[in-house]
Each structure stands twice: as structure tokens, then as C-alpha cells.
PDB file of C-alpha atoms and ligand atoms in Angstrom:
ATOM      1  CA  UNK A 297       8.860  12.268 -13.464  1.00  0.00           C
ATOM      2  CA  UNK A 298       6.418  14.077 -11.170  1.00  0.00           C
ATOM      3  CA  UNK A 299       3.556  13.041  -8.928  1.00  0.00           C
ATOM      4  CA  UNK A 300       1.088  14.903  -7.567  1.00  0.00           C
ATOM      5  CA  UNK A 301      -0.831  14.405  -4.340  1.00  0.00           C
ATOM      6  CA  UNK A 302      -4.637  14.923  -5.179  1.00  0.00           C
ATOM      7  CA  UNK A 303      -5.864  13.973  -1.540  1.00  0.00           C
ATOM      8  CA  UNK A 304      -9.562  13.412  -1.043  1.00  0.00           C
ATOM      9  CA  UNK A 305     -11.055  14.756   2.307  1.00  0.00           C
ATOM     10  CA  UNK A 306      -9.750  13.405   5.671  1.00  0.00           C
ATOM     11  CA  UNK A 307     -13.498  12.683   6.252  1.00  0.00           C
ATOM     12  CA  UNK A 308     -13.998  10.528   2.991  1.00  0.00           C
ATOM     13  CA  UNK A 309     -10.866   8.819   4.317  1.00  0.00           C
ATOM     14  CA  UNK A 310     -12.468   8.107   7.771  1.00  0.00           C
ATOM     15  CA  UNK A 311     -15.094   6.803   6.160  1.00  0.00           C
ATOM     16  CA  UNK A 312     -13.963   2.864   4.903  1.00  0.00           C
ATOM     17  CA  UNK A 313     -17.215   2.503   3.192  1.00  0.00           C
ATOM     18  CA  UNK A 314     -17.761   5.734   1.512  1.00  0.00           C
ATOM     19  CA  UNK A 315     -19.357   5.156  -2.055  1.00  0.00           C
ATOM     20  CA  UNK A 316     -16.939   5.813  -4.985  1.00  0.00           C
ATOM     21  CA  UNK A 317     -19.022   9.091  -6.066  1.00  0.00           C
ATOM     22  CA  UNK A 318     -18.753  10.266  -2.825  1.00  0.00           C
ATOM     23  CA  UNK A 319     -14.782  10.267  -2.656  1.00  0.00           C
ATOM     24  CA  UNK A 320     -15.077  11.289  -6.467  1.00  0.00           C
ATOM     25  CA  UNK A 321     -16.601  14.124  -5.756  1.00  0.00           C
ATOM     26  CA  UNK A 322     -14.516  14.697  -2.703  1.00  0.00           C
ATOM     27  CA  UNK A 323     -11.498  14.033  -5.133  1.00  0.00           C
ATOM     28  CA  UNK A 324     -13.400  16.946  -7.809  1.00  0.00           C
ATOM     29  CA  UNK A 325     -13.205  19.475  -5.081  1.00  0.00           C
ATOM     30  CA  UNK A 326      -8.973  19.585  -4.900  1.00  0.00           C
ATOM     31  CA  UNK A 327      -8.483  17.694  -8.333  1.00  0.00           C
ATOM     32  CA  UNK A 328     -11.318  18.543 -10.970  1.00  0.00           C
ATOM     33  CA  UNK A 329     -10.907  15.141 -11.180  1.00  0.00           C
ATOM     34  CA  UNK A 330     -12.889  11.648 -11.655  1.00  0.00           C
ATOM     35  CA  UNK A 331     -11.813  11.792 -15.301  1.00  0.00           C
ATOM     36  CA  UNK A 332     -13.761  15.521 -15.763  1.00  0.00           C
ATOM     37  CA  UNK A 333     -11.095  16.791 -16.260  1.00  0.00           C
ATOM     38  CA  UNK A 334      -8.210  17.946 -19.467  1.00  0.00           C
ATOM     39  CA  UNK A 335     -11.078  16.526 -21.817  1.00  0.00           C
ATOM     40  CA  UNK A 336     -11.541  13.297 -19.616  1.00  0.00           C
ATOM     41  CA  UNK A 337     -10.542   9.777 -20.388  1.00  0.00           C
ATOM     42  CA  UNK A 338      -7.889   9.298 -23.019  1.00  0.00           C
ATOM     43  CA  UNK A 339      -5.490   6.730 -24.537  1.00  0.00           C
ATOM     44  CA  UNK A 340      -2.131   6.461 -23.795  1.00  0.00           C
ATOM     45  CA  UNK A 341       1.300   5.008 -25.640  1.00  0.00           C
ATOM     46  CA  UNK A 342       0.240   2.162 -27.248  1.00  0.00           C
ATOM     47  CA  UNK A 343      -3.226   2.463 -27.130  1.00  0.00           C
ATOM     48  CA  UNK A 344      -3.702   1.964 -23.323  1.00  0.00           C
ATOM     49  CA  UNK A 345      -6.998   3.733 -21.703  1.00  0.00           C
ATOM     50  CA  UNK A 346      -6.600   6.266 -19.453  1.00  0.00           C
ATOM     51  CA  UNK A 347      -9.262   7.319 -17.278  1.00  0.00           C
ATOM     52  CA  UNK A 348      -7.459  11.021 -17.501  1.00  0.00           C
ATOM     53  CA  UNK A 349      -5.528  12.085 -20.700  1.00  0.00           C
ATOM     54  CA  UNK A 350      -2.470  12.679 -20.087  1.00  0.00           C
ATOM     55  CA  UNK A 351      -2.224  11.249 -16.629  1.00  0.00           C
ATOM     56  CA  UNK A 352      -2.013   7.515 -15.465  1.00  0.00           C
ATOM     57  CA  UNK A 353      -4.291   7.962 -12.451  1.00  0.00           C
ATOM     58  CA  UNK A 354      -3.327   5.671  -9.339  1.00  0.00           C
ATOM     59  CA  UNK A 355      -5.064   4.729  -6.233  1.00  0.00           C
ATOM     60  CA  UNK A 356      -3.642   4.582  -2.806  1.00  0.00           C
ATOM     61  CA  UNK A 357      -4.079   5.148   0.812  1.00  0.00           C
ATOM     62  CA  UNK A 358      -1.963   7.279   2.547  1.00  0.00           C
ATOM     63  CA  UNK A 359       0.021   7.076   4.616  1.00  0.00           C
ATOM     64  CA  UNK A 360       1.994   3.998   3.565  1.00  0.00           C
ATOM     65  CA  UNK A 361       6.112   4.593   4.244  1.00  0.00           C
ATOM     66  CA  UNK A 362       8.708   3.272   1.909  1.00  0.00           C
ATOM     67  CA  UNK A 363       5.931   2.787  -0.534  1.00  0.00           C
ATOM     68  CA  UNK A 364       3.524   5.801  -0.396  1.00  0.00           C
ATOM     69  CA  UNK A 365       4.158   8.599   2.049  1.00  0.00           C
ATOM     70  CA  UNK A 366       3.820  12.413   1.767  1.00  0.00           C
ATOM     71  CA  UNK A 367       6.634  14.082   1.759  1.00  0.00           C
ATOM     72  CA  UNK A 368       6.852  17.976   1.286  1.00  0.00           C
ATOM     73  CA  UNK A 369       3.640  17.605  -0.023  1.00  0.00           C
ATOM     74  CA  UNK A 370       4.503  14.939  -2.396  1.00  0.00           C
ATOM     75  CA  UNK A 371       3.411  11.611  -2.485  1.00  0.00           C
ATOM     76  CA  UNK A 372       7.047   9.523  -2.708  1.00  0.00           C
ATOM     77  CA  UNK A 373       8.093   5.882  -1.863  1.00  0.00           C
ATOM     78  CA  UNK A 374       8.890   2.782  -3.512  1.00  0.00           C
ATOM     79  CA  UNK A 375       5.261   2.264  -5.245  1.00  0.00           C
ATOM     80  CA  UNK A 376       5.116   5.518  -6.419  1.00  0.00           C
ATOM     81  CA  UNK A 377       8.765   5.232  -7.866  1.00  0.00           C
ATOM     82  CA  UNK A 378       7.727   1.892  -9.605  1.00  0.00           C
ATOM     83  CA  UNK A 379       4.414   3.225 -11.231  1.00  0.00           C
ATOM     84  CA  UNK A 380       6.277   5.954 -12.245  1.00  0.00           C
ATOM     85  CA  UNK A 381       8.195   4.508 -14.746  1.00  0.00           C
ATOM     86  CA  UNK A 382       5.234   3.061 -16.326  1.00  0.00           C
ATOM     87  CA  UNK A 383       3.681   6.206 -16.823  1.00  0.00           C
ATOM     88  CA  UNK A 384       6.848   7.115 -18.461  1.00  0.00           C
ATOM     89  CA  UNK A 385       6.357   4.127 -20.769  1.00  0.00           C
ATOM     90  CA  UNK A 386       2.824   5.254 -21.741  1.00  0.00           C
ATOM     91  CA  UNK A 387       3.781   8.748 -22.004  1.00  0.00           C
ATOM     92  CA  UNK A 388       1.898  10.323 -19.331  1.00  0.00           C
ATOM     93  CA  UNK A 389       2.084  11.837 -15.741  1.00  0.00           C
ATOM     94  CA  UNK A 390       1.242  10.382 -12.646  1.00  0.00           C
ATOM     95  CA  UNK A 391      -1.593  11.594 -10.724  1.00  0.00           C
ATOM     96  CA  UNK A 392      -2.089   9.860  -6.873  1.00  0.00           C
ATOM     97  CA  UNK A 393      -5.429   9.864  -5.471  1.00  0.00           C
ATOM     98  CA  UNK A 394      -5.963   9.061  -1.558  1.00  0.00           C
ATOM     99  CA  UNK A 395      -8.692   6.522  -1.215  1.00  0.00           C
ATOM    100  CA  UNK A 396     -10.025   4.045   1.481  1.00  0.00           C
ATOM    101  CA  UNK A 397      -8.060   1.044   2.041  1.00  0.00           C
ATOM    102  CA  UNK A 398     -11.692  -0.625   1.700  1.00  0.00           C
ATOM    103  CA  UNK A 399     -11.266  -0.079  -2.394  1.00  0.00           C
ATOM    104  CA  UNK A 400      -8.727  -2.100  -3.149  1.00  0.00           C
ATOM    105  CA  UNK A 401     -10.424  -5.318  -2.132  1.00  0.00           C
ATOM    106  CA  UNK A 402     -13.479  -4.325  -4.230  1.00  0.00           C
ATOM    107  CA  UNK A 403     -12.179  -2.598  -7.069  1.00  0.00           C
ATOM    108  CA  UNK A 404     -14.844   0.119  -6.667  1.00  0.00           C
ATOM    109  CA  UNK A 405     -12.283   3.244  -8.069  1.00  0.00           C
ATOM    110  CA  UNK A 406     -11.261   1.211 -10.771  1.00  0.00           C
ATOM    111  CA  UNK A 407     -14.602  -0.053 -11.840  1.00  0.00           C
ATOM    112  CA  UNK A 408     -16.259   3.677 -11.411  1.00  0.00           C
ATOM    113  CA  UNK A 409     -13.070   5.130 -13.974  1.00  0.00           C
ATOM    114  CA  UNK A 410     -11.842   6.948 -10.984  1.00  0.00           C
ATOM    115  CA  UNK A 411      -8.088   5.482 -11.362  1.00  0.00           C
ATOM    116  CA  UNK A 412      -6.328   3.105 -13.681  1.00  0.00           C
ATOM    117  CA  UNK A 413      -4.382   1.578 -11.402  1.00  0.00           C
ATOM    118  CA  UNK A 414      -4.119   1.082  -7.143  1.00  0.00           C
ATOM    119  CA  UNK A 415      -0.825   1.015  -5.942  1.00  0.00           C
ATOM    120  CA  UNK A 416      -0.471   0.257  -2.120  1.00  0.00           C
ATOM    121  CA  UNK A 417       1.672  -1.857  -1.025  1.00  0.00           C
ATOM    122  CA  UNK A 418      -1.048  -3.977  -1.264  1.00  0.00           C
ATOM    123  CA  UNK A 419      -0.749  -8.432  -1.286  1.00  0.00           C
ATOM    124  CA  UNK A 420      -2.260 -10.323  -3.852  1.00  0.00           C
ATOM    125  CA  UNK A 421      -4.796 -12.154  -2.559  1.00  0.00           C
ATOM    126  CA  UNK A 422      -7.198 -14.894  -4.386  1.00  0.00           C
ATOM    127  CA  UNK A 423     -10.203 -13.524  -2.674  1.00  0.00           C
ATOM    128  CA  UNK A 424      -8.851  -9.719  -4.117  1.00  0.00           C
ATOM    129  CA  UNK A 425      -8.297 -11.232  -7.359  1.00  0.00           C
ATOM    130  CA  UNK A 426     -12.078 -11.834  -7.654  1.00  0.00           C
ATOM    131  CA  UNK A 427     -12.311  -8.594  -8.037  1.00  0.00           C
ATOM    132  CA  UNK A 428      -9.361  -7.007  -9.442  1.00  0.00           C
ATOM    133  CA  UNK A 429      -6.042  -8.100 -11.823  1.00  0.00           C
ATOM    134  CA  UNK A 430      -2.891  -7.957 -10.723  1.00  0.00           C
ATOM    135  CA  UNK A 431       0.466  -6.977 -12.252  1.00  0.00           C
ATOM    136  CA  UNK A 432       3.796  -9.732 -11.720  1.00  0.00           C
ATOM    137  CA  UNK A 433       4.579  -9.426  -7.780  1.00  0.00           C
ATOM    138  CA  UNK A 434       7.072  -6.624  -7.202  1.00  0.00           C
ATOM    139  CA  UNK A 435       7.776  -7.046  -3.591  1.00  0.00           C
ATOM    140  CA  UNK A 436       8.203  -9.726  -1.051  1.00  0.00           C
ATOM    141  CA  UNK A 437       6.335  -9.101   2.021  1.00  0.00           C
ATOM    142  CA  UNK A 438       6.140 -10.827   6.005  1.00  0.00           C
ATOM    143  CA  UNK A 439       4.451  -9.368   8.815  1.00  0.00           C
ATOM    144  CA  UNK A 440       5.676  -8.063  12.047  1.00  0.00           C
ATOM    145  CA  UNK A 441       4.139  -7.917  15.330  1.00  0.00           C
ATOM    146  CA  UNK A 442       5.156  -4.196  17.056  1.00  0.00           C
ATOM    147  CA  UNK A 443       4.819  -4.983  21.020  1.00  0.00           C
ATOM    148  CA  UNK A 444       5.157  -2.520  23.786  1.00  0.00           C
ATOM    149  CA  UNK A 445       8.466  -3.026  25.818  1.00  0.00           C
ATOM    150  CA  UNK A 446       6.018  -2.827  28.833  1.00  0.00           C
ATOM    151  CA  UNK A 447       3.455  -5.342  28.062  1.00  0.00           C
ATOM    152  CA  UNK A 448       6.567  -7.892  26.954  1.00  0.00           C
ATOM    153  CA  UNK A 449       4.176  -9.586  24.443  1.00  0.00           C
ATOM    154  CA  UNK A 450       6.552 -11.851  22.504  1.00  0.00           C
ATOM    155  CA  UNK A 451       4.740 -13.242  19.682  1.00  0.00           C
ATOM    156  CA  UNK A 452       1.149 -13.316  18.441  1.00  0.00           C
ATOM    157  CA  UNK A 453       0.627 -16.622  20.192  1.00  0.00           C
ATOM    158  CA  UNK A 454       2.287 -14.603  23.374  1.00  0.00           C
ATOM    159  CA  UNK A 455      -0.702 -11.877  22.916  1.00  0.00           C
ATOM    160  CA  UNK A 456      -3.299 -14.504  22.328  1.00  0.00           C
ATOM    161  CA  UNK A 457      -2.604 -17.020  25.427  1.00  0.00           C
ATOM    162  CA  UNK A 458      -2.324 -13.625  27.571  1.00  0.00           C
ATOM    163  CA  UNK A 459      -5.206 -11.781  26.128  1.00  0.00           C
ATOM    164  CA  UNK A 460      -3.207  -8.829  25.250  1.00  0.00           C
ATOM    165  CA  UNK A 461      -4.784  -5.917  23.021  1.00  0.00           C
ATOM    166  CA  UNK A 462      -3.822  -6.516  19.825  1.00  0.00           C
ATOM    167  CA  UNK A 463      -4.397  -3.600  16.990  1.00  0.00           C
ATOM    168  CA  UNK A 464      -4.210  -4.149  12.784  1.00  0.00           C
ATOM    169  CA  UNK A 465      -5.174  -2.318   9.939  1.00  0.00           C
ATOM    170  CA  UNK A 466      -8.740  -2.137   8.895  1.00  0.00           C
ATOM    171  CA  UNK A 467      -9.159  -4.870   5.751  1.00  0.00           C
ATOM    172  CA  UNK A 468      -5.286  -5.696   5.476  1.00  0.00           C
ATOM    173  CA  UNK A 469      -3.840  -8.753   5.226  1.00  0.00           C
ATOM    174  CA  UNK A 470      -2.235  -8.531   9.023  1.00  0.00           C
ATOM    175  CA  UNK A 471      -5.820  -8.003  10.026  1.00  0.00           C
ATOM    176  CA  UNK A 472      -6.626 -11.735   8.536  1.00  0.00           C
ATOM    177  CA  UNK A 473      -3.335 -13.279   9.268  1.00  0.00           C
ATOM    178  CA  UNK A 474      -4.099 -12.234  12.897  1.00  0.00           C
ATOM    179  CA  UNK A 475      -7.762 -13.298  12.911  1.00  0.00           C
ATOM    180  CA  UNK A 476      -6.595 -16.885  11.531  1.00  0.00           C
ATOM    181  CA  UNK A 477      -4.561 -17.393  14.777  1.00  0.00           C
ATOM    182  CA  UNK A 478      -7.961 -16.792  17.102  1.00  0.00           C
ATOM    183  CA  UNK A 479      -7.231 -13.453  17.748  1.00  0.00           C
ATOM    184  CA  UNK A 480      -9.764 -10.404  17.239  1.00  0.00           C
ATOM    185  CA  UNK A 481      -7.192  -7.400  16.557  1.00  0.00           C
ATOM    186  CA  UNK A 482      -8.554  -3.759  17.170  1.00  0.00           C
ATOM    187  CA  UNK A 483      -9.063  -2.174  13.270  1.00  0.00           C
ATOM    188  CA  UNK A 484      -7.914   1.161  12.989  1.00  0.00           C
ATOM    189  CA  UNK A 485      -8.397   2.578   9.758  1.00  0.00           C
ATOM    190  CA  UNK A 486      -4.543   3.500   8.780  1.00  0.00           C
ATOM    191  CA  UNK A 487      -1.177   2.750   9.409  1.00  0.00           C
ATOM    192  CA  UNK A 488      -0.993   6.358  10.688  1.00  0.00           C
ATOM    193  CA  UNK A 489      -4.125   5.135  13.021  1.00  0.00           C
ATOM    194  CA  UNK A 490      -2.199   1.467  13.795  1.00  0.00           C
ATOM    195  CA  UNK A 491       0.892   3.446  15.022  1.00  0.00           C
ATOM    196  CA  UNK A 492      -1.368   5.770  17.411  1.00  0.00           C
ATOM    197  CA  UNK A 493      -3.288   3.092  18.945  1.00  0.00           C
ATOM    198  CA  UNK A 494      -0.118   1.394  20.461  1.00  0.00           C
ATOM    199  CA  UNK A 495       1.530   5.120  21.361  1.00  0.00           C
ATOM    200  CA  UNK A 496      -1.540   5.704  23.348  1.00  0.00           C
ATOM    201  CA  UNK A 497      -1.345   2.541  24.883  1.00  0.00           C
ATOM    202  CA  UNK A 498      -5.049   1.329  23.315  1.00  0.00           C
ATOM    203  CA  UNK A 499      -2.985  -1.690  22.227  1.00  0.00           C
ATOM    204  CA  UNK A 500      -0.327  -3.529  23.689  1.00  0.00           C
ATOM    205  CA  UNK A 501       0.687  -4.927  20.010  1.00  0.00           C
ATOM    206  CA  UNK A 502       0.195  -4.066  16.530  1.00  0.00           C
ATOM    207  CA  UNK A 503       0.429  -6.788  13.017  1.00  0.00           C
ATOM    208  CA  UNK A 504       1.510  -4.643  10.271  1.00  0.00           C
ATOM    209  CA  UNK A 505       3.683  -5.638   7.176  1.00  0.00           C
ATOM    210  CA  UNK A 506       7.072  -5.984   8.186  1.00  0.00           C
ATOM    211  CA  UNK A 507       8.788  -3.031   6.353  1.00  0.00           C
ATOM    212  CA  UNK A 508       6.507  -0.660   7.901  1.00  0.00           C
ATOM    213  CA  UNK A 509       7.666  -1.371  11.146  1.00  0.00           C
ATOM    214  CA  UNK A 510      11.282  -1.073  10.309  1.00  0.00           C
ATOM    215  CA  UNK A 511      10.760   2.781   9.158  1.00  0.00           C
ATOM    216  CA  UNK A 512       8.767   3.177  12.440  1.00  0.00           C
ATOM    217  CA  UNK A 513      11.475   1.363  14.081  1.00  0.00           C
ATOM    218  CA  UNK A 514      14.307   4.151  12.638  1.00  0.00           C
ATOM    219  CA  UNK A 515      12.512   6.969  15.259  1.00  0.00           C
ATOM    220  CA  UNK A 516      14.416   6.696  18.273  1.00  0.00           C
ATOM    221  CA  UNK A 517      11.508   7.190  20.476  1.00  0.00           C
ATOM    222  CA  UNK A 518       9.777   4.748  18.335  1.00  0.00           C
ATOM    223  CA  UNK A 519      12.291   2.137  19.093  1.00  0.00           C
ATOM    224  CA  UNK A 520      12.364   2.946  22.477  1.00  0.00           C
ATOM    225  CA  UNK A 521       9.363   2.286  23.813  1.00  0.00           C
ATOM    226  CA  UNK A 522       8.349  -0.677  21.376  1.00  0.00           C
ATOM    227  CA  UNK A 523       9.995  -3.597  19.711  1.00  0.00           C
ATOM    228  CA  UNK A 524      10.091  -6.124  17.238  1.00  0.00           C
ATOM    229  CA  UNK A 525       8.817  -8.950  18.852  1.00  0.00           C
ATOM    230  CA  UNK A 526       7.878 -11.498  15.881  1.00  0.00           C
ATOM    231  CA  UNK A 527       8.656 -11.188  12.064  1.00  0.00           C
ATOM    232  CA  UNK A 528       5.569 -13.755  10.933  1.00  0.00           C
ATOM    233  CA  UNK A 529       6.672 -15.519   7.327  1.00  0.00           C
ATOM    234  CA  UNK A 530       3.116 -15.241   5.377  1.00  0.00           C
ATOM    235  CA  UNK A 531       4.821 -15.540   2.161  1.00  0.00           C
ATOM    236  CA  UNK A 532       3.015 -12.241   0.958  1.00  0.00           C
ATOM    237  CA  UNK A 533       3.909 -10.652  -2.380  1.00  0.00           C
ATOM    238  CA  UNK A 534       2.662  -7.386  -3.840  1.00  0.00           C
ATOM    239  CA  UNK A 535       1.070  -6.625  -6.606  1.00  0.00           C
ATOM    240  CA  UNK A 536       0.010  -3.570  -8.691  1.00  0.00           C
ATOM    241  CA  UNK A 537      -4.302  -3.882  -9.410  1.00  0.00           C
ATOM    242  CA  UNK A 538      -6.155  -2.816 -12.831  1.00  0.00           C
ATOM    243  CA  UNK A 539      -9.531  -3.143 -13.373  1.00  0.00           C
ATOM    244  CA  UNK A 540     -10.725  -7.026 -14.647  1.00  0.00           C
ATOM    245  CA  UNK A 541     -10.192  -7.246 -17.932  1.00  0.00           C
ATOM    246  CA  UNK A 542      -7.375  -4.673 -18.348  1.00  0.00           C
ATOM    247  CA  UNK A 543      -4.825  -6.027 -20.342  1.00  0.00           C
ATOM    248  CA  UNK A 544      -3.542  -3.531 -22.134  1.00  0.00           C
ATOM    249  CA  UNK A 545      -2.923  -1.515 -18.599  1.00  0.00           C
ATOM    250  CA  UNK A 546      -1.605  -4.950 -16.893  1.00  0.00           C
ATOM    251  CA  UNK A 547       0.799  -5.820 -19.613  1.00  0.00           C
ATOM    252  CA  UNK A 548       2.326  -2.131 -19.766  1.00  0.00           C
ATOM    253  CA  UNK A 549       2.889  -1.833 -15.587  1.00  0.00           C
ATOM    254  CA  UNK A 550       4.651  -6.248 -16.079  1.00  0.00           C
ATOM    255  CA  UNK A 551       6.787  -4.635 -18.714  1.00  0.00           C
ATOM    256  CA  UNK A 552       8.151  -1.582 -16.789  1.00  0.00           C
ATOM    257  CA  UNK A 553       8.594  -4.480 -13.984  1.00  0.00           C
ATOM    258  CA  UNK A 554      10.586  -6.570 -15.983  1.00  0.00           C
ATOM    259  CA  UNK A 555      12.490  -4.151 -17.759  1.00  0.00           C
ATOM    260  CA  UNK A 556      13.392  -2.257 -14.527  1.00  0.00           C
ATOM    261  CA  UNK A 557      14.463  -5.612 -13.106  1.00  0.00           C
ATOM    262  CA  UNK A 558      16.537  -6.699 -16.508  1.00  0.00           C
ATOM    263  CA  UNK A 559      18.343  -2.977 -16.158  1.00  0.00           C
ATOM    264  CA  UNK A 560      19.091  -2.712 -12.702  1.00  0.00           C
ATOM    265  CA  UNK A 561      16.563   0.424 -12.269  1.00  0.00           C
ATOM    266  CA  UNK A 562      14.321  -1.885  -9.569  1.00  0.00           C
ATOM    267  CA  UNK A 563      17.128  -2.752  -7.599  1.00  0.00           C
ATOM    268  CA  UNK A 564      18.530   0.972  -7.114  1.00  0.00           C
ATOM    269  CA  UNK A 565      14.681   1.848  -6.266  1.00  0.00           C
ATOM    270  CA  UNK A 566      14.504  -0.862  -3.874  1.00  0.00           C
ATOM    271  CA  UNK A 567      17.465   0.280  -1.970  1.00  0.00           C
ATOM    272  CA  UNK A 568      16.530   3.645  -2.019  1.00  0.00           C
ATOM    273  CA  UNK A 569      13.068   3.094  -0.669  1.00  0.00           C
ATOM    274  CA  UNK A 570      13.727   0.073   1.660  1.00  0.00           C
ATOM    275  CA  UNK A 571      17.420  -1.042   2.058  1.00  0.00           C
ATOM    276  CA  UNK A 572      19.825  -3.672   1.581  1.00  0.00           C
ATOM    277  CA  UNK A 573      18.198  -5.845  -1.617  1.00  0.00           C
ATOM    278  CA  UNK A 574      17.614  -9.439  -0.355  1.00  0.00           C
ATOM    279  CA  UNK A 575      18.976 -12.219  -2.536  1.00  0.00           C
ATOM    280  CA  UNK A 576      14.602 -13.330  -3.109  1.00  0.00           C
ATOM    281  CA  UNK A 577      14.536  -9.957  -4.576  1.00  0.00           C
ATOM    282  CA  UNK A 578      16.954 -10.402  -7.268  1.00  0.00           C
ATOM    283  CA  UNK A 579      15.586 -13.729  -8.518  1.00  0.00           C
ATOM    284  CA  UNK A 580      11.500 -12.178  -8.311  1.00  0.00           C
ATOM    285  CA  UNK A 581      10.504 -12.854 -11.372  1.00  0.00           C
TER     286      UNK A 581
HETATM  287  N1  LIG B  81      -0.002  -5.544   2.501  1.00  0.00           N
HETATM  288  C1  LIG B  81      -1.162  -5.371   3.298  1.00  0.00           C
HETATM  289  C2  LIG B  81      -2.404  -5.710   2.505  1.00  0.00           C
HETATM  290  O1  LIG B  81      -2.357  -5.744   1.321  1.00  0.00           O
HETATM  291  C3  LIG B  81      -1.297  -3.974   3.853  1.00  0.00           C
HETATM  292  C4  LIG B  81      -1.402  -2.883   2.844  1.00  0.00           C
HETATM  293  C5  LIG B  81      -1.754  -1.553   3.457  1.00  0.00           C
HETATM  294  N2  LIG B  81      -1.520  -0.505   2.509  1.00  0.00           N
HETATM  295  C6  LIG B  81      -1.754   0.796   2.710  1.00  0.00           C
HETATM  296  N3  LIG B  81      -1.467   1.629   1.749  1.00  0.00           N
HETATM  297  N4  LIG B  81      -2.210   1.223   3.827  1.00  0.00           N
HETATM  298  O2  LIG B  81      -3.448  -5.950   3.049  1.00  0.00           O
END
């Protein structure tokens, strides 16, 4: 099963607050997309609605290693692995669009029919779930704070009683965890963005999910200049979002969970894309 990466403009991506048609029609210039497209939206397997025919269109922000990353100019990672065997459930292709992180906590591409589905390594939140449903948790999720060898920060507590700069991605969940301990983290709009800002020294310290840190951590240079100073337990767990009120989508993406669980297919994924499968993993409903 194939993805393709149908990446809006780096400007609509700098831009956290860029209105849905806007990144639509930055999506329509590379994609002929926004559901325009192969006679627009559609009905898959089993009578699920498509926004595309033929494609299960999915949300995401980029990049987001083992779970969405670019590679040979293919989206690939653990998410992308998951959705796609729902898509092969319903019968149709996977299409990956690159949208602000911003979305997910609204909805917006869902709502506008831009994308069925967001897949981003994203928590499951009660304040997102205003907004959005979300599929069974697939992934178990702490945070980790990144320090600079140099600035010896040891923990978040460390940063915060020393005033260190701290950094966090724009609208994530490390962003709040961090700003619930007193501390007022730097936002830089990607993980990409996260990892530059403590390279180039604008922050001493960086909160990201843990399992990003341990694929920065596998570049030597990476590792040598910066360590793992705190794994925080937040009890996170991801989820897959559909628009409110999408059963039909929600039910299909909880049955190519549980089946890939029941048949061993999510535990070869998870090793693939992240490593040695915990013993939580296994029991995840
Ligand atoms: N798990 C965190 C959250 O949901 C971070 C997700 C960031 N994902 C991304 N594709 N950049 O807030």
C-alpha cells in the first residue's frame, strides 16, 4: 500500500493560523486536491465517506519521526503504516496532506472536507475531543526533556528554579505539560523547528514526546552535544481524529486497530517504527 506526500506550501505551514481554504488551495496547487479532484468526495468499503474517491485522505504535520517523516519523498512511519491498513480495509489509497499542527485541536481540515482523518502522533485530549473524535488509543506516549550537555539542566523543575530557556512545540501537549509546571517554553512551530532552536543554542532545553527524542538521540552528533535529562510520565495516549459525528470512519480505523493487534500486524509495525514492544503495548486495548 502506497502513500503519497501531497505537501502544502512551506509558507502555509509557517503560518499556524492559516484558514483551511487557504492551505486548501495551497494543497490544489501540488494535489488538485480539497476533494476537486477524481470526481470529488466518494464512499468507500462499506459505505464510509470519503472526502476523495478512491483515497482515504489524512492530515498531518510533517515532520514527525517514527510516526510521519519524509523519506525519499515519501511520507513513512508508524502512523502512516497504521492508517494504511485501514485504507486497505475500505478499499482505497492513502493520500497525506501536510497541515498546521494548529488543525488538529480545531478540527478545521476535517470540518472543511479537506481530510477524513488526522494522523499525528497526536494525544487525546478532552479539550481536543470538543472538537474532534477519536479512534481506540494506539500508542502510549511520555515526554522527554532534551537538555544541552552545557547548560546541565536536569529536569524541568532544574530549568524552571534556574531560569533556563526552555523550547516546545507550538500547541502540543509538551507545550501544556510544560506551562502547568510555571514554565513559559519558547513555541517553535515544528519538531524540525524544536530540534533547531536547541542546536543553535536559542534554548538550553526542549519538552517533546519521548520517542521523538530517542530517533534524535540515534545521530551521534545529536547525542553528543545533548541528553536525556528527564523522561516526564504524562500518561499520554494517541489517538487517530475524524470529524464529530463520524462513525462510520471511527469504527473502520478501531477495527483495523484491533484486528492488527489480534494478528500480530501492530506489533511487527511497532517494532519496525519504534523498537523493542513494551509489555503496556501488548495489553492496549
Ligand atoms: N503528542 C503531542 C500532541 O499531541 C505532539 C504531537 C506533535 N505531532 C506532530 N506531527 N508534530 O500534542
Amino acid at each position: 500500500m502506497t502513500s503519497t506526500a501531497d505537501r502544502t506550501t512551506a509558507p502555509a505551514r509557517r503560518r499556524p493560523r492559516a484558514l483551511p481554504a487557504a492551505a486548501c488551495a495551497a494543497a490544489l496547487l501540488l494535489a488538485a486536491g480539497c476533494g476537486s479532484d477524481g470526481g470529488g468526495p466518494g464512499e468507500a468499503k462499506g459505505g464510509v465517506p470519503v472526502v476523495e474517491q478512491g483515497k482515504l485522505t489524512t492530515c498531518t504535520h510533517l515532520p514527525y519521526p517514527p510516526f510521519q517523516s519524509e523519506r525519499d519523498g515519501r511520507v513513512v512511519g508508524f502512523d502512516v503504516a497504521l492508517v494504511d491498513l485501514v485504507a486497505e480495509d475500505l478499499g482505497v489509497e492513502q493520500k497525506i496532506l501536510d497541515t498546521p499542527f494548529e488543525n488538529f485541536k480545531t478540527g478545521a481540515f476535517l470540518n472543511s472536507g479537506e481530510c477524513d482523518l488526522a494522523a499525528a502522533g497526536m494525544t487525546i485530549t478532552d479539550e481536543r475531543k470538543k472538537n474532534v473524535d477519536f479512534s481506540l488509543p494506539y500508542f502510549d506516549a511520555t515526554q522527554a526533556l532534551l537538555a544541552s550537555k552545557k547548560s546541565g539542566a536536569a529536569s524541568l523543575a532544574d530549568v524552571k528554579a534556574r531560569t533556563l530557556r526552555l523550547g516546545a512545540q507550538a500547541g502540543t501537549t509538551g507545550e501544556s505539560h510544560a506551562k502547568s509546571q510555571g514554565l513559559d517554553p519558547v513555541a517553535f512551530e515544528s519538531s524540525d523547528a524544536v530540534l533547531n532552536g536547541l542546536r543553535t543554542g536559542q534554548v538550553d532545553a526542549v519538552v517533546i514526546d519521548y520517542p521523538v527524542v530517542q530517533g534524535w538521540l540515534k545521530d551521534p552528533a545529536t547525542a553528543d552535544a545533548f541528553r536525556l535529562a528527564e523522561d516526564i510520565e504524562t500518561g499520554e495516549q494517541y489517538g487517530f481524529s475524524v470529524k464529530k459525528g463520524n462513525d462510520a470512519l471511527r469504527a473502520a480505523i478501531d477495527k483495523a486497530l484491533r484486528d492488527a493487534k489480534a494478528d500480530g500486524t501492530y506489533d511487527k509495525l511497532y517494532e519496525e517504527w519504534i523498537g523493542p514492544l513494551p509489555a503496556s503495548a501488548k495489553d492496549a486495548s
